[in-house]
Short mmCIF file of C-alpha atoms (C1' of nucleotides) in Angstrom, two decimals:
data_model
loop_
_atom_site.label_atom_id
_atom_site.label_comp_id
_atom_site.label_asym_id
_atom_site.label_seq_id
_atom_site.Cartn_x
_atom_site.Cartn_y
_atom_site.Cartn_z
CA MET Z 1192 35.52 6.53 1.90
CA LYS Z 1193 32.26 6.00 3.49
CA ILE Z 1194 30.37 2.77 4.14
CA ALA Z 1195 26.71 2.58 5.87
CA THR Z 1196 24.52 0.03 6.54
CA TYR Z 1197 20.64 -0.13 6.47
CA ASN Z 1198 17.97 -2.71 7.33
CA VAL Z 1199 14.76 -1.42 5.03
CA ASN Z 1200 12.09 -3.78 5.90
CA GLY Z 1201 11.07 -4.59 2.70
CA ILE Z 1202 12.89 -2.86 -0.13
CA ARG Z 1203 10.46 -2.33 -2.66
CA ALA Z 1204 7.87 -0.79 -0.12
CA ARG Z 1205 11.10 1.85 1.16
CA LEU Z 1206 12.63 2.73 -2.33
CA PRO Z 1207 11.70 5.90 -2.29
CA ILE Z 1208 13.05 6.20 1.01
CA LEU Z 1209 16.46 4.82 0.35
CA LEU Z 1210 16.28 6.61 -2.86
CA GLN Z 1211 16.06 9.70 -0.49
CA TRP Z 1212 18.45 9.08 2.12
CA LEU Z 1213 21.31 7.84 -0.71
CA LYS Z 1214 20.96 11.34 -2.22
CA GLU Z 1215 21.42 13.07 0.26
CA SER Z 1216 23.88 11.05 2.34
CA GLN Z 1217 26.04 10.04 -0.63
CA PRO Z 1218 27.77 6.45 1.21
CA ASP Z 1219 30.62 4.72 -0.97
CA ILE Z 1220 29.50 1.63 -0.07
CA VAL Z 1221 25.62 0.40 1.33
CA CYS Z 1222 25.17 -2.62 2.87
CA LEU Z 1223 20.93 -3.66 2.54
CA GLN Z 1224 18.84 -6.05 4.97
CA GLU Z 1225 15.62 -7.16 4.84
CA LEU Z 1226 15.07 -6.81 0.82
CA LYS Z 1227 11.74 -9.29 1.53
CA ALA Z 1228 11.75 -9.35 -1.96
CA PRO Z 1229 12.70 -12.57 -4.61
CA GLN Z 1230 15.93 -12.17 -6.29
CA GLU Z 1231 14.14 -10.93 -9.41
CA SER Z 1232 11.98 -8.31 -7.78
CA PHE Z 1233 15.07 -6.20 -6.73
CA PRO Z 1234 14.68 -2.73 -8.21
CA ILE Z 1235 18.65 -2.83 -9.67
CA GLU Z 1236 17.22 0.01 -12.15
CA GLU Z 1237 16.44 2.45 -9.82
CA ILE Z 1238 19.32 1.67 -8.15
CA ASN Z 1239 21.64 1.95 -11.08
CA ALA Z 1240 19.82 5.34 -11.88
CA ALA Z 1241 21.02 6.44 -8.26
CA GLY Z 1242 24.44 5.63 -9.20
CA TYR Z 1243 24.76 2.20 -7.81
CA ASN Z 1244 25.44 -1.00 -9.02
CA ALA Z 1245 24.83 -4.09 -7.04
CA ILE Z 1246 25.04 -7.61 -5.59
CA TRP Z 1247 21.86 -9.01 -3.77
CA HIS Z 1248 20.52 -12.53 -2.95
CA GLY Z 1249 17.14 -12.26 -2.34
CA GLN Z 1250 14.20 -15.10 -1.14
CA LYS Z 1251 10.62 -14.46 -1.06
CA SER Z 1252 8.85 -13.09 1.70
CA TRP Z 1253 12.10 -12.73 4.32
CA ASN Z 1254 15.35 -12.09 4.63
CA GLY Z 1255 17.39 -10.69 1.75
CA VAL Z 1256 20.39 -8.40 1.95
CA ALA Z 1257 22.38 -6.66 -0.79
CA ILE Z 1258 25.56 -4.48 -1.47
CA LEU Z 1259 25.54 -1.51 -3.28
CA SER Z 1260 28.78 0.51 -3.99
CA LYS Z 1261 29.03 4.03 -6.23
CA GLY Z 1262 32.13 3.99 -8.40
CA TYR Z 1263 34.05 0.96 -7.16
CA GLU Z 1264 33.57 -2.40 -8.58
CA ILE Z 1265 32.05 -5.65 -6.50
CA THR Z 1266 33.27 -8.50 -6.70
CA GLU Z 1267 31.27 -11.48 -5.25
CA VAL Z 1268 33.04 -13.82 -2.72
CA GLN Z 1269 29.94 -15.86 -0.88
CA ARG Z 1270 26.09 -15.23 -1.10
CA ALA Z 1271 25.74 -17.84 1.92
CA LEU Z 1272 27.57 -17.57 5.07
CA PRO Z 1273 29.35 -21.38 4.94
CA GLY Z 1274 29.25 -23.89 7.29
CA ASP Z 1275 25.98 -25.29 6.56
CA PRO Z 1276 24.64 -26.30 2.86
CA GLU Z 1277 21.00 -26.60 4.57
CA ASP Z 1278 20.70 -23.20 5.67
CA ILE Z 1279 18.93 -21.57 2.78
CA GLN Z 1280 17.67 -18.47 4.54
CA SER Z 1281 19.61 -15.39 2.68
CA ARG Z 1282 20.97 -13.54 5.49
CA TYR Z 1283 25.01 -13.24 4.14
CA ILE Z 1284 26.55 -11.86 0.79
CA GLU Z 1285 29.96 -11.04 1.00
CA ALA Z 1286 32.32 -9.47 -1.58
CA ILE Z 1287 35.69 -7.58 -2.38
CA ILE Z 1288 35.42 -3.69 -3.00
CA ASP Z 1289 38.13 -1.46 -3.30
CA GLN Z 1290 40.27 -4.41 -2.19
CA VAL Z 1291 38.48 -4.50 1.44
CA VAL Z 1292 36.16 -7.47 2.12
CA ILE Z 1293 32.89 -6.67 3.32
CA CYS Z 1294 30.40 -9.11 4.92
CA CYS Z 1295 26.69 -8.13 5.00
CA LEU Z 1296 24.92 -10.09 7.32
CA TYR Z 1297 21.26 -10.05 8.53
CA LEU Z 1298 21.79 -12.45 11.60
CA PRO Z 1299 18.82 -14.14 12.76
CA ASN Z 1300 16.78 -12.67 15.11
CA GLY Z 1301 16.23 -15.92 17.65
CA ASN Z 1302 12.70 -15.38 19.18
CA PRO Z 1303 11.07 -16.64 20.91
CA TYR Z 1304 13.70 -17.89 23.44
CA PRO Z 1305 14.24 -20.50 24.12
CA GLY Z 1306 13.47 -22.63 21.17
CA PRO Z 1307 14.83 -23.72 18.17
CA LYS Z 1308 15.09 -20.25 16.55
CA PHE Z 1309 17.09 -18.99 19.43
CA ASP Z 1310 19.55 -22.20 18.80
CA TYR Z 1311 19.52 -21.34 15.11
CA LYS Z 1312 20.51 -18.04 16.02
CA LEU Z 1313 23.61 -19.35 18.54
CA SER Z 1314 24.84 -21.61 15.59
CA TRP Z 1315 24.79 -18.77 13.12
CA ILE Z 1316 26.76 -17.13 15.08
CA LYS Z 1317 29.40 -20.02 15.68
CA ARG Z 1318 29.42 -20.04 11.92
CA LEU Z 1319 30.37 -16.44 11.45
CA LYS Z 1320 32.92 -16.77 13.94
CA LYS Z 1321 34.76 -19.31 12.10
CA ARG Z 1322 34.16 -17.42 8.81
CA THR Z 1323 35.77 -13.82 9.85
CA ASP Z 1324 38.38 -15.13 12.86
CA GLU Z 1325 39.98 -15.85 9.34
CA PHE Z 1326 40.30 -12.21 8.25
CA ILE Z 1327 41.95 -11.30 11.72
CA THR Z 1328 43.89 -14.40 11.15
CA MET Z 1329 45.31 -13.75 7.84
CA ASP Z 1330 45.28 -9.84 9.00
CA LEU Z 1331 43.21 -8.86 6.13
CA PRO Z 1332 41.14 -5.22 5.85
CA ALA Z 1333 37.71 -6.77 6.32
CA ILE Z 1334 34.46 -5.41 7.34
CA ILE Z 1335 31.17 -7.04 8.93
CA ILE Z 1336 28.19 -5.06 8.49
CA GLY Z 1337 24.55 -5.32 9.01
CA ASP Z 1338 21.75 -6.12 11.07
CA PHE Z 1339 23.21 -8.36 13.91
CA ASN Z 1340 19.81 -8.52 16.17
CA ILE Z 1341 22.34 -8.30 18.76
CA ILE Z 1342 22.10 -5.52 21.44
CA PRO Z 1343 25.75 -5.83 22.45
CA THR Z 1344 25.89 -4.03 25.98
CA GLU Z 1345 23.00 -2.57 28.78
CA ILE Z 1346 23.50 1.21 27.58
CA ASP Z 1347 22.31 -0.26 24.19
CA VAL Z 1348 18.86 -0.55 25.29
CA TYR Z 1349 16.32 1.60 26.93
CA LYS Z 1350 14.83 -0.82 29.57
CA PRO Z 1351 17.50 -3.45 29.87
CA GLU Z 1352 15.61 -5.60 32.67
CA ARG Z 1353 13.05 -5.82 29.99
CA TRP Z 1354 15.47 -7.82 27.96
CA GLU Z 1355 17.05 -10.38 29.60
CA ASN Z 1356 14.97 -13.01 27.79
CA ASP Z 1357 14.91 -11.60 24.49
CA ALA Z 1358 16.93 -13.37 22.03
CA LEU Z 1359 18.72 -9.62 21.16
CA TYR Z 1360 19.78 -9.61 24.44
CA ARG Z 1361 20.07 -12.75 26.37
CA ILE Z 1362 23.39 -13.59 27.90
CA GLU Z 1363 24.83 -16.45 25.91
CA VAL Z 1364 24.32 -14.06 22.45
CA ARG Z 1365 25.80 -11.13 23.80
CA LYS Z 1366 28.75 -13.62 25.25
CA ALA Z 1367 28.61 -14.95 22.10
CA TYR Z 1368 29.55 -10.84 20.38
CA GLN Z 1369 32.03 -10.22 22.85
CA ALA Z 1370 34.20 -13.58 22.09
CA LEU Z 1371 33.98 -11.89 18.01
CA LEU Z 1372 35.03 -8.91 19.26
CA GLU Z 1373 37.62 -9.99 21.34
CA LYS Z 1374 39.54 -11.52 18.39
CA GLY Z 1375 40.15 -8.11 17.52
CA TRP Z 1376 37.05 -6.86 15.75
CA LEU Z 1377 36.47 -3.07 16.49
CA ASP Z 1378 32.77 -2.01 16.90
CA SER Z 1379 33.47 0.95 15.30
CA ILE Z 1380 30.02 3.28 16.45
CA ARG Z 1381 30.87 2.76 19.96
CA SER Z 1382 34.27 2.84 19.82
CA LEU Z 1383 33.54 6.81 18.49
CA PHE Z 1384 31.25 7.73 21.49
CA PRO Z 1385 31.95 4.97 24.31
CA ASP Z 1386 29.24 6.39 26.76
CA GLU Z 1387 26.88 7.76 24.54
CA ILE Z 1388 23.42 6.25 24.06
CA ILE Z 1389 23.20 5.38 20.86
CA TYR Z 1390 19.99 3.38 18.75
CA THR Z 1391 19.51 2.09 15.65
CA PHE Z 1392 16.20 0.58 16.06
CA TRP Z 1393 13.15 1.78 17.31
CA ASP Z 1394 9.45 -0.76 16.94
CA TYR Z 1395 6.73 0.77 15.08
CA LEU Z 1396 4.69 0.47 17.73
CA TYR Z 1397 3.26 1.88 20.74
CA LYS Z 1398 5.36 5.19 19.65
CA ALA Z 1399 8.95 4.00 20.48
CA TYR Z 1400 10.54 6.78 18.28
CA ASP Z 1401 8.98 9.31 20.27
CA ARG Z 1402 9.76 8.06 22.98
CA ASN Z 1403 13.14 7.20 21.93
CA ALA Z 1404 12.32 3.52 23.12
CA GLY Z 1405 15.18 2.15 20.75
CA ILE Z 1406 17.85 -0.71 20.83
CA ARG Z 1407 21.22 -0.22 18.87
CA LEU Z 1408 21.19 -3.94 16.68
CA ASP Z 1409 23.08 -2.42 13.55
CA HIS Z 1410 27.08 -2.52 13.65
CA ILE Z 1411 29.91 -1.76 11.46
CA LEU Z 1412 32.97 -3.61 12.67
CA LEU Z 1413 36.88 -3.16 11.74
CA SER Z 1414 39.24 -5.46 11.53
CA PRO Z 1415 42.31 -4.85 13.09
CA TYR Z 1416 43.94 -3.60 9.55
CA LEU Z 1417 41.27 -1.08 9.12
CA ALA Z 1418 40.52 -0.12 12.47
CA SER Z 1419 43.38 2.57 12.88
CA GLY Z 1420 41.48 4.65 9.42
CA LEU Z 1421 38.27 5.02 11.42
CA LYS Z 1422 37.46 8.69 11.21
CA SER Z 1423 33.76 9.06 12.08
CA GLY Z 1424 30.12 7.80 12.36
CA GLY Z 1425 27.17 7.81 13.24
CA VAL Z 1426 23.44 6.88 12.96
CA ASP Z 1427 20.83 8.81 10.50
CA LYS Z 1428 18.65 9.14 13.50
CA HIS Z 1429 16.24 11.32 11.93
CA VAL Z 1430 15.60 8.89 8.45
CA ARG Z 1431 13.69 6.74 10.82
CA GLY Z 1432 11.34 9.86 11.76
CA TRP Z 1433 10.33 9.79 7.93
CA GLU Z 1434 6.76 9.27 6.65
CA LYS Z 1435 6.88 5.31 5.76
CA SER Z 1436 10.35 4.67 7.16
CA SER Z 1437 12.03 1.46 8.05
CA ASP Z 1438 11.94 0.39 11.61
CA HIS Z 1439 15.42 0.84 11.55
CA ALA Z 1440 17.83 3.68 10.58
CA PRO Z 1441 21.01 4.04 8.79
CA VAL Z 1442 24.72 3.64 10.44
CA TRP Z 1443 27.24 4.88 8.61
CA ILE Z 1444 31.12 5.39 9.17
CA GLU Z 1445 34.09 7.63 7.24
CA LEU Z 1446 37.08 5.07 7.20
CA GLU Z 1447 40.34 6.42 5.52
CA LYS Z 1448 41.48 3.09 3.69
CA ASP Z 1449 45.18 4.59 2.55
CA LYS Z 1450 46.45 5.47 5.85
CA MET N 1035 -25.52 23.87 -8.70
CA LYS N 1036 -22.82 21.72 -9.62
CA ILE N 1037 -23.82 17.69 -9.09
CA ALA N 1038 -21.26 14.85 -8.95
CA THR N 1039 -20.69 11.05 -9.14
CA TYR N 1040 -17.15 9.37 -8.14
CA ASN N 1041 -17.19 5.31 -7.79
CA VAL N 1042 -13.76 5.41 -6.11
CA ASN N 1043 -13.00 1.98 -5.49
CA GLY N 1044 -11.76 2.36 -1.63
CA ILE N 1045 -12.55 5.79 0.31
CA ARG N 1046 -8.94 5.22 2.45
CA ALA N 1047 -6.76 4.36 -0.65
CA ARG N 1048 -8.49 6.70 -2.56
CA LEU N 1049 -8.52 9.71 -0.28
CA PRO N 1050 -5.51 11.82 -1.55
CA ILE N 1051 -7.20 11.91 -4.87
CA LEU N 1052 -10.47 12.27 -3.80
CA LEU N 1053 -9.65 15.31 -2.01
CA GLN N 1054 -7.71 16.92 -5.16
CA TRP N 1055 -10.31 16.71 -7.30
CA LEU N 1056 -12.63 18.31 -4.88
CA LYS N 1057 -10.37 20.84 -4.55
CA GLU N 1058 -10.18 21.46 -8.42
CA SER N 1059 -13.99 20.60 -9.26
CA GLN N 1060 -15.33 22.34 -6.65
CA PRO N 1061 -18.65 20.29 -7.09
CA ASP N 1062 -22.09 21.38 -4.33
CA ILE N 1063 -23.73 18.15 -3.93
CA VAL N 1064 -20.80 14.61 -4.50
CA CYS N 1065 -22.43 10.75 -4.42
CA LEU N 1066 -19.65 8.09 -3.90
CA GLN N 1067 -20.09 4.60 -4.72
CA GLU N 1068 -17.90 1.69 -3.38
CA LEU N 1069 -16.09 3.27 -0.19
CA LYS N 1070 -15.29 -0.85 0.23
CA ALA N 1071 -14.83 0.63 4.24
CA PRO N 1072 -16.77 -0.23 7.48
CA GLN N 1073 -19.48 2.35 8.55
CA GLU N 1074 -16.95 3.75 11.34
CA SER N 1075 -13.96 4.22 8.79
CA PHE N 1076 -15.61 6.49 6.84
CA PRO N 1077 -12.84 9.53 6.60
CA ILE N 1078 -15.33 11.83 7.92
CA GLU N 1079 -12.90 14.26 9.36
CA GLU N 1080 -11.20 15.01 6.48
CA ILE N 1081 -13.98 15.21 4.32
CA ASN N 1082 -15.17 17.63 6.87
CA ALA N 1083 -11.73 19.85 6.57
CA ALA N 1084 -12.59 19.88 2.76
CA GLY N 1085 -15.97 21.69 3.44
CA TYR N 1086 -18.09 19.04 2.85
CA ASN N 1087 -20.86 17.52 5.24
CA ALA N 1088 -21.76 13.88 4.40
CA ILE N 1089 -24.01 11.23 4.92
CA TRP N 1090 -22.70 7.33 4.25
CA HIS N 1091 -23.78 4.14 4.45
CA GLY N 1092 -20.79 1.64 4.75
CA GLN N 1093 -19.95 -2.31 4.97
CA LYS N 1094 -16.96 -4.12 5.03
CA SER N 1095 -14.76 -4.59 2.55
CA TRP N 1096 -17.86 -4.09 -0.41
CA ASN N 1097 -20.27 -1.70 -1.70
CA GLY N 1098 -20.88 1.58 0.48
CA VAL N 1099 -22.19 4.52 -0.66
CA ALA N 1100 -22.01 8.21 0.19
CA ILE N 1101 -23.53 11.62 -0.29
CA LEU N 1102 -21.50 14.50 0.19
CA SER N 1103 -22.45 18.52 0.22
CA LYS N 1104 -21.20 21.85 0.53
CA GLY N 1105 -23.11 24.11 2.24
CA TYR N 1106 -26.21 22.39 2.07
CA GLU N 1107 -28.05 20.36 4.79
CA ILE N 1108 -28.67 16.43 4.23
CA THR N 1109 -31.98 15.00 4.77
CA GLU N 1110 -31.26 11.76 4.66
CA VAL N 1111 -34.62 9.84 3.28
CA GLN N 1112 -33.17 6.34 2.94
CA ARG N 1113 -30.03 3.84 3.36
CA ALA N 1114 -31.66 0.90 1.77
CA LEU N 1115 -33.25 0.91 -1.76
CA PRO N 1116 -36.72 -0.67 -0.82
CA GLY N 1117 -38.12 -3.89 -1.59
CA ASP N 1118 -36.42 -6.20 -0.43
CA PRO N 1119 -35.16 -6.41 4.03
CA GLU N 1120 -33.53 -9.17 3.04
CA ASP N 1121 -30.68 -7.50 1.54
CA ILE N 1122 -28.11 -5.83 3.25
CA GLN N 1123 -25.65 -4.71 0.49
CA SER N 1124 -25.08 -1.31 1.00
CA ARG N 1125 -25.70 -0.29 -2.17
CA TYR N 1126 -28.39 2.98 -2.17
CA ILE N 1127 -28.26 6.13 0.20
CA GLU N 1128 -31.35 8.81 -1.04
CA ALA N 1129 -31.87 12.30 0.68
CA ILE N 1130 -33.30 15.58 -0.12
CA ILE N 1131 -30.67 18.37 -0.56
CA ASP N 1132 -31.79 21.95 -1.43
CA GLN N 1133 -35.19 20.47 -1.80
CA VAL N 1134 -34.30 18.03 -4.37
CA VAL N 1135 -34.62 14.02 -3.88
CA ILE N 1136 -30.84 12.70 -4.52
CA CYS N 1137 -30.66 9.02 -5.05
CA CYS N 1138 -27.35 7.81 -5.04
CA LEU N 1139 -26.65 4.08 -6.24
CA TYR N 1140 -24.26 1.44 -6.84
CA LEU N 1141 -25.77 -1.12 -8.95
CA PRO N 1142 -24.51 -4.67 -8.73
CA ASN N 1143 -22.33 -5.40 -11.33
CA GLY N 1144 -24.25 -8.79 -11.91
CA ASN N 1145 -21.16 -11.07 -13.62
CA PRO N 1146 -21.30 -13.88 -14.13
CA TYR N 1147 -24.06 -14.05 -16.35
CA PRO N 1148 -25.68 -16.01 -16.00
CA GLY N 1149 -26.61 -17.27 -12.35
CA PRO N 1150 -27.77 -15.59 -9.28
CA LYS N 1151 -25.73 -12.54 -9.16
CA PHE N 1152 -27.48 -11.73 -12.78
CA ASP N 1153 -30.60 -12.28 -10.90
CA TYR N 1154 -30.17 -10.23 -8.07
CA LYS N 1155 -28.70 -6.88 -10.45
CA LEU N 1156 -32.42 -7.48 -12.33
CA SER N 1157 -34.37 -7.56 -9.17
CA TRP N 1158 -32.43 -4.53 -8.24
CA ILE N 1159 -33.11 -2.88 -10.76
CA LYS N 1160 -36.80 -3.74 -10.61
CA ARG N 1161 -37.01 -2.61 -6.73
CA LEU N 1162 -34.97 1.15 -8.25
CA LYS N 1163 -37.75 1.29 -10.76
CA LYS N 1164 -40.65 0.73 -8.32
CA ARG N 1165 -38.86 3.30 -5.70
CA THR N 1166 -38.13 5.86 -9.18
CA ASP N 1167 -41.27 5.57 -10.82
CA GLU N 1168 -43.06 7.14 -7.67
CA PHE N 1169 -41.16 10.42 -7.86
CA ILE N 1170 -41.92 10.90 -11.54
CA THR N 1171 -45.22 10.27 -10.67
CA MET N 1172 -45.18 12.77 -7.75
CA ASP N 1173 -43.41 15.31 -10.50
CA LEU N 1174 -40.42 15.64 -7.68
CA PRO N 1175 -37.56 17.27 -8.57
CA ALA N 1176 -35.09 14.42 -8.23
CA ILE N 1177 -31.87 12.83 -9.37
CA ILE N 1178 -30.80 9.39 -9.99
CA ILE N 1179 -27.22 9.18 -9.69
CA GLY N 1180 -24.19 6.86 -9.14
CA ASP N 1181 -22.31 3.84 -11.00
CA PHE N 1182 -25.43 1.88 -12.49
CA ASN N 1183 -22.94 -0.86 -13.62
CA ILE N 1184 -25.52 -0.55 -16.68
CA ILE N 1185 -23.83 0.15 -20.29
CA PRO N 1186 -26.97 1.77 -22.08
CA THR N 1187 -26.35 1.43 -25.56
CA GLU N 1188 -23.67 -0.13 -27.90
CA ILE N 1189 -21.81 3.67 -28.31
CA ASP N 1190 -21.28 3.22 -24.54
CA VAL N 1191 -18.52 0.56 -25.13
CA TYR N 1192 -15.40 0.39 -27.19
CA LYS N 1193 -16.40 -3.23 -28.66
CA PRO N 1194 -19.86 -3.77 -28.14
CA GLU N 1195 -19.21 -7.66 -29.73
CA ARG N 1196 -17.71 -8.38 -26.99
CA TRP N 1197 -19.52 -7.43 -24.26
CA GLU N 1198 -22.60 -9.18 -25.41
CA ASN N 1199 -22.63 -11.85 -22.52
CA ASP N 1200 -21.52 -9.52 -19.99
CA ALA N 1201 -24.03 -8.61 -17.27
CA LEU N 1202 -23.21 -4.69 -17.82
CA TYR N 1203 -24.33 -4.73 -21.06
CA ARG N 1204 -26.62 -7.92 -21.47
CA ILE N 1205 -29.59 -7.21 -23.33
CA GLU N 1206 -32.08 -7.72 -20.43
CA VAL N 1207 -30.20 -4.96 -18.05
CA ARG N 1208 -30.17 -2.57 -21.56
CA LYS N 1209 -34.09 -3.11 -21.80
CA ALA N 1210 -34.65 -2.26 -18.21
CA TYR N 1211 -32.86 0.93 -18.43
CA GLN N 1212 -34.70 1.69 -21.29
CA ALA N 1213 -38.03 1.15 -19.32
CA LEU N 1214 -36.68 3.29 -17.01
CA LEU N 1215 -36.10 6.16 -19.41
CA GLU N 1216 -38.83 5.83 -20.85
CA LYS N 1217 -40.99 6.52 -17.16
CA GLY N 1218 -39.62 9.82 -18.14
CA TRP N 1219 -35.56 10.46 -16.57
CA LEU N 1220 -33.45 12.03 -18.65
CA ASP N 1221 -29.33 10.54 -19.42
CA SER N 1222 -28.20 13.92 -18.76
CA ILE N 1223 -24.93 13.39 -20.24
CA ARG N 1224 -26.17 11.50 -23.38
CA SER N 1225 -28.79 14.76 -24.06
CA LEU N 1226 -25.76 16.74 -23.85
CA PHE N 1227 -23.84 15.08 -26.05
CA PRO N 1228 -25.56 12.87 -28.24
CA ASP N 1229 -23.57 11.08 -30.45
CA GLU N 1230 -20.34 11.37 -29.00
CA ILE N 1231 -18.19 8.37 -27.42
CA ILE N 1232 -18.49 9.08 -23.56
CA TYR N 1233 -16.89 6.78 -21.25
CA THR N 1234 -16.21 6.86 -17.63
CA PHE N 1235 -14.68 3.35 -16.80
CA TRP N 1236 -11.43 2.23 -17.70
CA ASP N 1237 -10.11 -1.14 -16.53
CA TYR N 1238 -6.76 -1.15 -14.60
CA LEU N 1239 -5.91 -4.19 -16.56
CA TYR N 1240 -3.99 -4.32 -20.16
CA LYS N 1241 -3.63 -0.26 -20.29
CA ALA N 1242 -7.33 0.03 -20.96
CA TYR N 1243 -7.30 4.12 -20.10
CA ASP N 1244 -4.02 4.37 -22.60
CA ARG N 1245 -6.06 2.45 -24.91
CA ASN N 1246 -9.14 4.34 -24.55
CA ALA N 1247 -10.70 0.85 -24.08
CA GLY N 1248 -13.86 2.45 -22.02
CA ILE N 1249 -17.23 1.85 -20.85
CA ARG N 1250 -20.13 4.28 -19.78
CA LEU N 1251 -21.45 3.04 -16.76
CA ASP N 1252 -21.63 6.29 -14.37
CA HIS N 1253 -25.21 8.25 -14.89
CA ILE N 1254 -26.78 11.19 -13.91
CA LEU N 1255 -30.78 11.06 -14.66
CA LEU N 1256 -32.96 13.90 -14.14
CA SER N 1257 -36.29 14.08 -13.44
CA PRO N 1258 -38.67 15.68 -16.11
CA TYR N 1259 -38.80 18.26 -13.10
CA LEU N 1260 -35.25 19.05 -12.65
CA ALA N 1261 -34.52 18.34 -16.87
CA SER N 1262 -34.89 21.54 -18.47
CA GLY N 1263 -32.38 22.70 -15.92
CA LEU N 1264 -29.85 20.97 -16.84
CA LYS N 1265 -27.03 23.50 -18.35
CA SER N 1266 -23.83 21.52 -18.84
CA GLY N 1267 -21.90 18.31 -17.73
CA GLY N 1268 -19.16 16.12 -18.72
CA VAL N 1269 -16.48 13.52 -17.54
CA ASP N 1270 -13.52 14.24 -15.45
CA LYS N 1271 -11.39 11.89 -17.90
CA HIS N 1272 -7.97 13.32 -16.66
CA VAL N 1273 -8.46 12.18 -12.97
CA ARG N 1274 -8.55 8.71 -14.50
CA GLY N 1275 -4.84 9.23 -15.54
CA TRP N 1276 -3.66 10.18 -11.92
CA GLU N 1277 -1.35 8.01 -10.12
CA LYS N 1278 -3.44 5.53 -7.92
CA SER N 1279 -6.57 6.72 -9.34
CA SER N 1280 -10.00 4.98 -9.24
CA ASP N 1281 -10.81 3.00 -12.71
CA HIS N 1282 -13.81 5.22 -12.65
CA ALA N 1283 -13.60 8.83 -13.50
CA PRO N 1284 -16.01 11.61 -12.25
CA VAL N 1285 -18.88 12.48 -13.68
CA TRP N 1286 -20.64 15.60 -12.90
CA ILE N 1287 -23.41 18.09 -14.15
CA GLU N 1288 -24.14 21.78 -13.88
CA LEU N 1289 -28.15 22.06 -12.75
CA GLU N 1290 -29.92 25.62 -13.10
CA LYS N 1291 -32.58 24.76 -10.41
CA ASP N 1292 -34.24 27.76 -10.01
CA LYS N 1293 -35.85 28.26 -13.11
"C1'" DG W 75 2.30 -0.98 12.99
"C1'" DG W 76 4.31 -2.29 8.92
"C1'" DT W 77 6.13 -5.39 5.83
"C1'" DG W 78 5.12 -9.23 2.92
"C1'" DT W 79 2.15 -13.75 1.21
"C1'" DA W 80 -2.49 -15.31 -0.45
"C1'" DT W 81 -7.18 -15.09 -1.84
"C1'" DG W 82 -12.02 -12.98 -3.59
"C1'" DG W 83 -13.76 -9.46 -5.98
"C1'" DG W 84 -14.30 -6.45 -9.65
"C1'" DC J 1315 -4.08 -4.29 -12.18
"C1'" DC J 1316 -5.90 -2.79 -7.85
"C1'" DC J 1317 -8.96 -2.70 -3.99
"C1'" DA J 1318 -10.21 -5.62 0.18
"C1'" DT J 1319 -9.73 -9.29 3.53
"C1'" DA J 1320 -6.54 -12.40 6.97
"C1'" DC J 1321 -2.23 -14.19 8.19
"C1'" DA J 1322 2.79 -14.80 9.90
"C1'" DC J 1323 6.62 -12.20 11.33
"C1'" DC J 1324 9.21 -8.73 13.44
#
DNA sequence: GGTGTATGGG
DNA sequence: CCCATACACC
């Protein structure tokens, strides 16, 4: 079972790229972020034509998340992160696919720091922790996957000193991420390549991709139940080099579920 | 000598289409309208790479005209229509190429009627007549070519009755066009096909091209000196059907100059 | 730099 | 419908 995440930065503008990548990569489950499209503008016909069924939660202009599946039924569980009924941003969708809980998220960016957006990010992570701790407690097969907008450690950024006061790298955010992991989640890509420099995002500006001035923001966390089934994984970095690509690259793992 | 006119509706957005059409059509001289680009944004490198030299008069957002030539020197004569120094719209550029005067124009649309925009159109036609009458008087080899925004007669519009109060078809405008012709100019396409339904523009809306709900707006007028050299001509209608095409189609003639 | 939105123009 | 502009956000 191949499971992937891809922040598309606009599903409509990115559709040709997405379809090309799906064709070449053939993931079974794909989590998408930053649809930037209202609910009714999701290109479900083209996604279906590519062999995938999908659930999604759109929103005008911003955010938006989706889960695609090839050949597996998708049972939607949540279309918002519990804990704040006032929060109307489309950043979370949760489903059960092939008996695994999939938590697809687009975590708030949080910039500028300090400020209300940063506070929102921290409170969002708290709500996420509350929700996902349960899966560990219950020893469920679960995956937290998506664009976390969190640079976990200094080896995940090309120039750490420049990022100290950026919400993606602020110490409070890294600590909150560590606290999440300490509950038992496995950062699958980092566990596969403990010492390698791995990035998933390169800014459009300043030829960041050409200079490999990247950061690692997109993560796939496995609950202990699933962790031993991790077979392989990687970042489809070349996709970031395609014409008209997103500023993120797809990240994927191969999971052996029936161990 | 093949001479063409093409309202590109945005030179930057249309560049791939323009280059493809140039390659297939191989005109010697091309007049472009609606560049919709400031002077410095004209893609001269790509035009040069396609084998053409060019002069142009750009403007931010609107209007803009250019003359392209393959293998002939372009001697610019005017980059505005004489007669109103206050008029800053880039709608006229005039050059001598291979001893022929080329008057490339993008005549004002004039809608809504009545109103100041319509008045501007009529006064613009007056200025054009004043300028071009001279070429007839002097019996020069001259061509007036471009997007006239004038439907000359009722056979040049799919549904004449709907257009009576449109500035493109208002009787005052048609009369002004006739007055121009009566001085001696030959409407080359109409002269080649006296009774045929020929359109050069189809609105983007309402599937106008699929329904062939078109109008004839783009004209190539020949001074008497040149008229007898007209060999053939046509509208490259299929180009209007290309993906991401302009709402106009290119119009062209073959001219035998050395009779 | 590359999404999205909105508005003006045709 | 499809240019262009200006702006917000990342």
